[in-house]
PDB file of C-alpha atoms in Angstrom:
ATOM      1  CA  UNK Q1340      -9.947  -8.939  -9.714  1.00  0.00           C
ATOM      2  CA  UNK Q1341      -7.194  -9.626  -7.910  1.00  0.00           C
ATOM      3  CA  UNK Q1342      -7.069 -13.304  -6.300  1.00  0.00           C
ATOM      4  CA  UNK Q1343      -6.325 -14.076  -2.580  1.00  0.00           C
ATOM      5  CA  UNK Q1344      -2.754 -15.431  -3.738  1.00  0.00           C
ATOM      6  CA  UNK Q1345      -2.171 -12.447  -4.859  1.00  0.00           C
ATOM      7  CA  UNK Q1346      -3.233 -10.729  -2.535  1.00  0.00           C
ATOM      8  CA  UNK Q1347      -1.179 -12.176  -0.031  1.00  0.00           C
ATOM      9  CA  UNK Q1348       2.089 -11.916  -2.001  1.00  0.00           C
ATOM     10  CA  UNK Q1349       1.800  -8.458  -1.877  1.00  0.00           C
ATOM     11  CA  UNK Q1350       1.929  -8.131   1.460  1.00  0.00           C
ATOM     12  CA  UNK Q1351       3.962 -11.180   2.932  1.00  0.00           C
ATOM     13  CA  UNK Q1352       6.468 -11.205  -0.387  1.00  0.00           C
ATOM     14  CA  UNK Q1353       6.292  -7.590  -1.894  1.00  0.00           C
ATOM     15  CA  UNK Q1354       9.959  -8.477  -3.093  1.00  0.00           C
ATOM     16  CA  UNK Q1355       9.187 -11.950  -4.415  1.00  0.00           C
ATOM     17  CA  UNK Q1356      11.945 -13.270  -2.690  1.00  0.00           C
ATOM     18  CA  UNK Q1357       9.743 -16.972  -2.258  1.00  0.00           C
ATOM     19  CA  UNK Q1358      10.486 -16.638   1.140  1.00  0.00           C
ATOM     20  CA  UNK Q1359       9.014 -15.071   4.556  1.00  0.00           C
ATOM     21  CA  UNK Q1360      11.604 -14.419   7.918  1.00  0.00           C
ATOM     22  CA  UNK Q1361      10.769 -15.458  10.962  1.00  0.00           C
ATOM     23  CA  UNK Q1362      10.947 -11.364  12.050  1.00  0.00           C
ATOM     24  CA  UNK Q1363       8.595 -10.863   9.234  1.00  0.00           C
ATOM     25  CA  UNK Q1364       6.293 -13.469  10.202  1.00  0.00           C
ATOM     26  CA  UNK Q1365       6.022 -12.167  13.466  1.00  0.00           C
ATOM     27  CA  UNK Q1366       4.816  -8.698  12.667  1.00  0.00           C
ATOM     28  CA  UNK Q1367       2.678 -10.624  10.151  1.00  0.00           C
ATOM     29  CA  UNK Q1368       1.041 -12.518  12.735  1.00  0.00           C
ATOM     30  CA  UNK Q1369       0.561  -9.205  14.772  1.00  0.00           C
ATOM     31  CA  UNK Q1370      -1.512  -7.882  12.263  1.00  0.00           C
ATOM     32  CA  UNK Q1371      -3.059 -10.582  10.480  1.00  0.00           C
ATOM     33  CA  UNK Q1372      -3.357 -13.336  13.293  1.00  0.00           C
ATOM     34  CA  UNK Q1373      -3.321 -16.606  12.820  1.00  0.00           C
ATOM     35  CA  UNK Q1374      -1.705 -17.783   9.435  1.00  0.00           C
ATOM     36  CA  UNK Q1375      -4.564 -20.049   8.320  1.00  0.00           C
ATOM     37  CA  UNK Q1376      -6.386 -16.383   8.219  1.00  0.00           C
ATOM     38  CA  UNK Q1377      -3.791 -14.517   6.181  1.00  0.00           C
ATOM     39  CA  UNK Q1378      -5.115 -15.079   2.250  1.00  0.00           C
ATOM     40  CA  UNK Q1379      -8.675 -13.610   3.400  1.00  0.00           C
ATOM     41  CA  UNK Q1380      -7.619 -11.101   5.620  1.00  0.00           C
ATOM     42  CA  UNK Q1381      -4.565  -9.513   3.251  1.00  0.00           C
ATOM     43  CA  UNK Q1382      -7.062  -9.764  -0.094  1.00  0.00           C
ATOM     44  CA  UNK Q1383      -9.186  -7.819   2.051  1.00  0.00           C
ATOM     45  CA  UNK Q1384      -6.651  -4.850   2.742  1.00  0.00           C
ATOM     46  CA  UNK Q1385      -5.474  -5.153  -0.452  1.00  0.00           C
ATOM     47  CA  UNK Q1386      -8.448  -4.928  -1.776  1.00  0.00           C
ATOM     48  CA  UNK Q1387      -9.622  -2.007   0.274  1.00  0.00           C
ATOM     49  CA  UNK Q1388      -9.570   1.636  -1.974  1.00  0.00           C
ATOM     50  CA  UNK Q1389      -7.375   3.855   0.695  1.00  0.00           C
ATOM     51  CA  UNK Q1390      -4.536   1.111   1.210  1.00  0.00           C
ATOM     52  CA  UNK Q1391      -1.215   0.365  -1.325  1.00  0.00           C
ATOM     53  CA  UNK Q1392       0.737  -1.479   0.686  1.00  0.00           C
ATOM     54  CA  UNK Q1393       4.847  -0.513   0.691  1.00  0.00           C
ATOM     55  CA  UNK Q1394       4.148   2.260  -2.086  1.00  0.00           C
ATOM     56  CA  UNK Q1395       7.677   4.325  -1.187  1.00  0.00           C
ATOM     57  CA  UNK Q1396       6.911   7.820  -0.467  1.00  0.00           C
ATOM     58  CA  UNK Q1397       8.341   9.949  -3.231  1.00  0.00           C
ATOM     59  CA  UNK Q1398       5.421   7.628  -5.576  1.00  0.00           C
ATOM     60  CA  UNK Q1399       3.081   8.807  -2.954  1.00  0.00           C
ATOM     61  CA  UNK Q1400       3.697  12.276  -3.208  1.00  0.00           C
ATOM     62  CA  UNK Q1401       3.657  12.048  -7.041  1.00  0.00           C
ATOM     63  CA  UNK Q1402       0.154  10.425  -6.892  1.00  0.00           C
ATOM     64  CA  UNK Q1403      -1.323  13.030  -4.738  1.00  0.00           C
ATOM     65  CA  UNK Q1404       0.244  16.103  -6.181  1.00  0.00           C
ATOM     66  CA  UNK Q1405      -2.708  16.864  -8.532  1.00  0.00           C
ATOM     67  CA  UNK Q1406      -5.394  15.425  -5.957  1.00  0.00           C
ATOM     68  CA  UNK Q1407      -7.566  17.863  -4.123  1.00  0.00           C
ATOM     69  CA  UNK Q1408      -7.058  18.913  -0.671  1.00  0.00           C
ATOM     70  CA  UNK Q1409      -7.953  16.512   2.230  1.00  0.00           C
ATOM     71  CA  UNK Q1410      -6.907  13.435   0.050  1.00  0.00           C
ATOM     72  CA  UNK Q1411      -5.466  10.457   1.779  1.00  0.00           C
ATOM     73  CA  UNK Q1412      -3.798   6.638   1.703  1.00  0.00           C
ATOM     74  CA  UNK Q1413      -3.048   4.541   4.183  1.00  0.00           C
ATOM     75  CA  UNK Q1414      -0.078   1.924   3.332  1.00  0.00           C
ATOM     76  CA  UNK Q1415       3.051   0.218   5.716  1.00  0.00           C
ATOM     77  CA  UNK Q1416       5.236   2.374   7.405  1.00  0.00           C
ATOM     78  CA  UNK Q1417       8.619   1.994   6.986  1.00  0.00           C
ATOM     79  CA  UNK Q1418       8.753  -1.898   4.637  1.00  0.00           C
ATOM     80  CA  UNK Q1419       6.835  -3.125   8.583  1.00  0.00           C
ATOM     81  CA  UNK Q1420       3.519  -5.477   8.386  1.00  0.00           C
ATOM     82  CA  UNK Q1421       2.971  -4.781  11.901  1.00  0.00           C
ATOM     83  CA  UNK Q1422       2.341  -0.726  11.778  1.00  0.00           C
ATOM     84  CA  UNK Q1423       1.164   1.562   8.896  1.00  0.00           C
ATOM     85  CA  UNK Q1424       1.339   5.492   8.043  1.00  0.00           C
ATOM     86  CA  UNK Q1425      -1.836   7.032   7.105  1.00  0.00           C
ATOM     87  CA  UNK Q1426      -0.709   9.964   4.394  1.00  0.00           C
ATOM     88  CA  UNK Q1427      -3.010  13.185   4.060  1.00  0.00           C
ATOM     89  CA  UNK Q1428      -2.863  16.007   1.837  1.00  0.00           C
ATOM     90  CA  UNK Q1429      -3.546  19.098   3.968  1.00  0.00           C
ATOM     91  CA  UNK Q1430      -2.768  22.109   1.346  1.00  0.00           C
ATOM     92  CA  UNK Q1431      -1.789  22.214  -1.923  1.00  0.00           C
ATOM     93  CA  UNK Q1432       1.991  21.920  -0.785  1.00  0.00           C
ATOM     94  CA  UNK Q1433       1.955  19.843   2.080  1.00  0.00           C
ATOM     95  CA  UNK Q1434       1.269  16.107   3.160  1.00  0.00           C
ATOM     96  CA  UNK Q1435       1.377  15.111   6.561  1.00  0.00           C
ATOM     97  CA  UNK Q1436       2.061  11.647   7.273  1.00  0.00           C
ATOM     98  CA  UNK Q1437       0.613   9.393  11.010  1.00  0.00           C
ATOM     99  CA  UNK Q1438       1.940   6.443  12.120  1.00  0.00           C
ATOM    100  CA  UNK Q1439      -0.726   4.112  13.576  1.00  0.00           C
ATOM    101  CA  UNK Q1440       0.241   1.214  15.837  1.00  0.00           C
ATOM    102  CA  UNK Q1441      -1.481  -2.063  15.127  1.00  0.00           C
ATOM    103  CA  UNK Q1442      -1.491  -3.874  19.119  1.00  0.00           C
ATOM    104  CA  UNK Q1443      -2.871  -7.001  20.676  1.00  0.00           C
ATOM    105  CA  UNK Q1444      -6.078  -8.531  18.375  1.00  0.00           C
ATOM    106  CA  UNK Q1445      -5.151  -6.001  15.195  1.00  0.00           C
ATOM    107  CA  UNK Q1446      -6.328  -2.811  17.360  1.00  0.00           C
ATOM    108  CA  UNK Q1447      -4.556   0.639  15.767  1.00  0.00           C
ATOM    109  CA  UNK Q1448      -4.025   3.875  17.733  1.00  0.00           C
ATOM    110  CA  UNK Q1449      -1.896   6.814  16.522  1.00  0.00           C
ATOM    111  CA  UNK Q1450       1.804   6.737  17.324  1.00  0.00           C
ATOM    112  CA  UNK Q1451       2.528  10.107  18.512  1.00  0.00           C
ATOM    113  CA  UNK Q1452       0.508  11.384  21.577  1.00  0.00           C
ATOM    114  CA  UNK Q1453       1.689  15.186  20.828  1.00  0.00           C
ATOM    115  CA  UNK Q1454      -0.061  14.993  17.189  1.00  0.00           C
ATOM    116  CA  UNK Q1455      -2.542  17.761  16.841  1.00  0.00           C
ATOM    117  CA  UNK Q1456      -4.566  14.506  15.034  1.00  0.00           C
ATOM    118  CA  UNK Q1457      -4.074  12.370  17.805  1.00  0.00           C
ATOM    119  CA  UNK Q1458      -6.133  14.746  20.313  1.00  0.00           C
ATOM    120  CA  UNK Q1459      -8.693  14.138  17.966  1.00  0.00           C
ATOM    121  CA  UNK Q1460      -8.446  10.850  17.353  1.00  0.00           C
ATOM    122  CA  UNK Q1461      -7.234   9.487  20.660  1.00  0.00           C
ATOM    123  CA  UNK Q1462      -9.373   6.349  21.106  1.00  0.00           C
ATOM    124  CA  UNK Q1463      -7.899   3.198  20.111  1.00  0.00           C
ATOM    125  CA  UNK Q1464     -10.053   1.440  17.541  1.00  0.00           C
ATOM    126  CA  UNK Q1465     -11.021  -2.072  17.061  1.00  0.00           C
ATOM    127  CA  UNK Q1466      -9.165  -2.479  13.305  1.00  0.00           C
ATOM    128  CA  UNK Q1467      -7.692   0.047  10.641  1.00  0.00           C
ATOM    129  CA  UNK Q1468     -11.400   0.010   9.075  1.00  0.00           C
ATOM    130  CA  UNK Q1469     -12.881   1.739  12.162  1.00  0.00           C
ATOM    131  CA  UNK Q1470      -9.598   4.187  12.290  1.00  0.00           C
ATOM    132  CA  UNK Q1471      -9.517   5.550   8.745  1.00  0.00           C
ATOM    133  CA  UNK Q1472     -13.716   5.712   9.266  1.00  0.00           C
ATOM    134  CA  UNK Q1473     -13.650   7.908  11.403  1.00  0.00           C
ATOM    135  CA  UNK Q1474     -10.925   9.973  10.417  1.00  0.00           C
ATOM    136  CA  UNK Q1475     -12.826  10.100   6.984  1.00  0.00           C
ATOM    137  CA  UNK Q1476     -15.861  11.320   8.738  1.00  0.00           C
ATOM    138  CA  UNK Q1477     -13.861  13.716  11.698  1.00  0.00           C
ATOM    139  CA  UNK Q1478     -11.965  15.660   8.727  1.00  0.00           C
ATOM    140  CA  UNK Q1479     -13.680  15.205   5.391  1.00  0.00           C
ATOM    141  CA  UNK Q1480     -10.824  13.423   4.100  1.00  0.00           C
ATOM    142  CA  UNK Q1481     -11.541  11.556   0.783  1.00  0.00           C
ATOM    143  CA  UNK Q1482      -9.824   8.445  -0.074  1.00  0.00           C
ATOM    144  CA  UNK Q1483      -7.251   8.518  -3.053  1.00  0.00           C
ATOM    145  CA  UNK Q1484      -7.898   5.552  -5.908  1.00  0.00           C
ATOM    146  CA  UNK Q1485      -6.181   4.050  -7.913  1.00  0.00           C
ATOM    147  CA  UNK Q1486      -7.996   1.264 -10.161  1.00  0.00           C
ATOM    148  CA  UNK Q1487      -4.414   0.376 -11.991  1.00  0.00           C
ATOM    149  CA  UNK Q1488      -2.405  -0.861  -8.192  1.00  0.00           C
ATOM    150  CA  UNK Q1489      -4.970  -3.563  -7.807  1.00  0.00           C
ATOM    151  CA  UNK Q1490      -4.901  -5.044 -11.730  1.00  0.00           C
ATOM    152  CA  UNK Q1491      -3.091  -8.159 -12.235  1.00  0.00           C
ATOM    153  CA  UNK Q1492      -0.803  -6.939 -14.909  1.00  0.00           C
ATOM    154  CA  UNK Q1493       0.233  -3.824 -11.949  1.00  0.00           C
ATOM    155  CA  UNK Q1494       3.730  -4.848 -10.322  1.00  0.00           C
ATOM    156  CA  UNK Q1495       3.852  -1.878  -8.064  1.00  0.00           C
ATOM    157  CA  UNK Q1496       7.467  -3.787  -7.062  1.00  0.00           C
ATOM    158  CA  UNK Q1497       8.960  -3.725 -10.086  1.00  0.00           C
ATOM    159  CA  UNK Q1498      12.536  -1.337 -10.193  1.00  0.00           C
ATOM    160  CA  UNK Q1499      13.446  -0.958 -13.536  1.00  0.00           C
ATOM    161  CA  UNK Q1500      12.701  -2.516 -17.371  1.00  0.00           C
ATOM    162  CA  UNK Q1501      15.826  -4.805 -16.713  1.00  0.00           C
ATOM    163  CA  UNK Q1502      13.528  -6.051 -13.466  1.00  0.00           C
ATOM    164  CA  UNK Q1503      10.816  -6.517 -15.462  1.00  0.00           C
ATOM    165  CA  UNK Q1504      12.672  -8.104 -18.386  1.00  0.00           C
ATOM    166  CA  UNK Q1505      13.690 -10.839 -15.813  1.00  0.00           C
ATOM    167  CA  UNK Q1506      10.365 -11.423 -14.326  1.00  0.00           C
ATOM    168  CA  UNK Q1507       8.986 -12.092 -17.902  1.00  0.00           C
ATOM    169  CA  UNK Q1508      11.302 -15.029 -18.347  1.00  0.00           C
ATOM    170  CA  UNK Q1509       9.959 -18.072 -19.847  1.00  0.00           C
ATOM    171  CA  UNK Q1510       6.141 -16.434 -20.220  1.00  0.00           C
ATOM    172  CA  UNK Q1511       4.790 -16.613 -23.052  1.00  0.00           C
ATOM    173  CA  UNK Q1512       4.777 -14.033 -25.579  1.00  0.00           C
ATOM    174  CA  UNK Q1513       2.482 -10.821 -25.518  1.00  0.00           C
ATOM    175  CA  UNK Q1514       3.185 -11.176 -22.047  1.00  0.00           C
ATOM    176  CA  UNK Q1515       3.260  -7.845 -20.437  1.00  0.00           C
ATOM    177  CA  UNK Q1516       3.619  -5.622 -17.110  1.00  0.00           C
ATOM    178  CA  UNK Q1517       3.099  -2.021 -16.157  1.00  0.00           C
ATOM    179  CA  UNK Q1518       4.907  -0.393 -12.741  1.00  0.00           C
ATOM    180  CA  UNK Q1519       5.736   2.812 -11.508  1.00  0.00           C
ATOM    181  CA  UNK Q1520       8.462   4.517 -13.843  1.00  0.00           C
ATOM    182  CA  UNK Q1521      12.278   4.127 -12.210  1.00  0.00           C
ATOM    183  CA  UNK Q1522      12.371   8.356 -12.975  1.00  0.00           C
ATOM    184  CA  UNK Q1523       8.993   9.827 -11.949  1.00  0.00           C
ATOM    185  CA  UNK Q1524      10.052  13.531 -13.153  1.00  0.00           C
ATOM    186  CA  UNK Q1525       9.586  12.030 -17.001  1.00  0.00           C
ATOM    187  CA  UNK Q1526       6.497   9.632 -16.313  1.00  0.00           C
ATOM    188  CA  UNK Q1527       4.923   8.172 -13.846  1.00  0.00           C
ATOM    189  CA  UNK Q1528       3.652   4.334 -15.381  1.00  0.00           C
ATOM    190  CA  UNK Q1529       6.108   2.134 -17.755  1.00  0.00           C
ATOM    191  CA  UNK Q1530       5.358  -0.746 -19.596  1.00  0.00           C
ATOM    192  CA  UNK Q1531       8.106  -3.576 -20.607  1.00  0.00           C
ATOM    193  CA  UNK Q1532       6.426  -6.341 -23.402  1.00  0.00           C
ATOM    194  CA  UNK Q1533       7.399 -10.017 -24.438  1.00  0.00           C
ATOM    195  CA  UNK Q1534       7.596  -9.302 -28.266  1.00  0.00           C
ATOM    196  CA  UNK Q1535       9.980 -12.350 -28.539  1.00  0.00           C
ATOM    197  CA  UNK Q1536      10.679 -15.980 -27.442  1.00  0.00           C
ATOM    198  CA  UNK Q1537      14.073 -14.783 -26.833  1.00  0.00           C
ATOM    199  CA  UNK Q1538      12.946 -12.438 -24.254  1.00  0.00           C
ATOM    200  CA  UNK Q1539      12.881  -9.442 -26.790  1.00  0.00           C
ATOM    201  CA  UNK Q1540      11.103  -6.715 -24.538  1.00  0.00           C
TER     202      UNK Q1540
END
């Protein structure tokens, strides 16, 4: 299992850049509250089944093209900490995405008062939890899993082999990652292996 470290880097660094803006922070904060709280409360999203955290929406789509009707994630809208977009598959051809607000003390409420969703779900909640609960139980909606994004080889990250190559740097060898592929229409995993101490891959 993932550890809170982890956990944490995946949503305060998803770039690995070692380093956190104060702009970033303060969304951070928004959602999260106070930092001594963060490694519990982000291992806890992370490690919740519905959420993948900046997954880019063309991998989305990918991952619930062969899913069954009323499938759904929930992950950060638009690269923010402080806001998320809950993703549901409504026909075979069709996913409509919500923005949910996170406000004072972590409490969500739909973005858009026109939304046919949000005159259903029109109460603001305590937490996400309580949201996506009840939007599981008002429409059905089944939560899309994926074992592999919360393994500690899975770099959901990772660009390309050359990123990967880098990020294997002075492991050891047999060291190895998996990501989504840089060109989904061939595949949608990759793999990139330490074979070498000279950073063979």
């Amino acid at each position: 299992p993932l550890s809170q470290q982890k956990s944490m880097k995946l949503v305060v660094d998803p770039f690995q850049t070692e380093s956190v803006s104060l702009s970033t922070f303060s969304k951070l904060s928004a959602t999260f509250g106070a930092v001594e709280g963060w490694p519990a409360e982000c291992h806890r999203l992370i490690q919740t089944p519905w959420f993948y955290a900046f997954l880019d929406f063309p991998i989305v789509k990918k991952l619930l093209e062969g899913e069954p009707i009323g499938s759904f994630l929930v992950r950060f809208h638009g690269g923010r900490a402080d806001s998320f977009c809950l993703v549901h598959k409504v026909s075979q051809t069709q996913l409509v995405s919500h923005k949910i607000e996170v406000g004072e003390k972590g409490t969500v409420k739909l973005k858009n008062p026109d939304n046919s969703l949000d005159k259903k779900l029109k109460s603001t909640y305590d937490n996400l939890y309580n949201f996506v609960k009840r939007f599981q139980k008002r429409f059905q909606a089944t939560p899309f899993v994926l074992d592999l994004f919360r393994k500690p080889y899975f770099h959901p990250r990772i660009a390309s082999a050359a990123d990967a190559a880098s990020r294997l740097t002075d492991l050891p060898v047999g060291t190895f990652v998996v990501y989504f592929s840089p060109n989904l229409e061939h595949s949608l995993y990759s793999c990139t292996f330490l074979k070498t101490s000279d950073q063979g891959v």
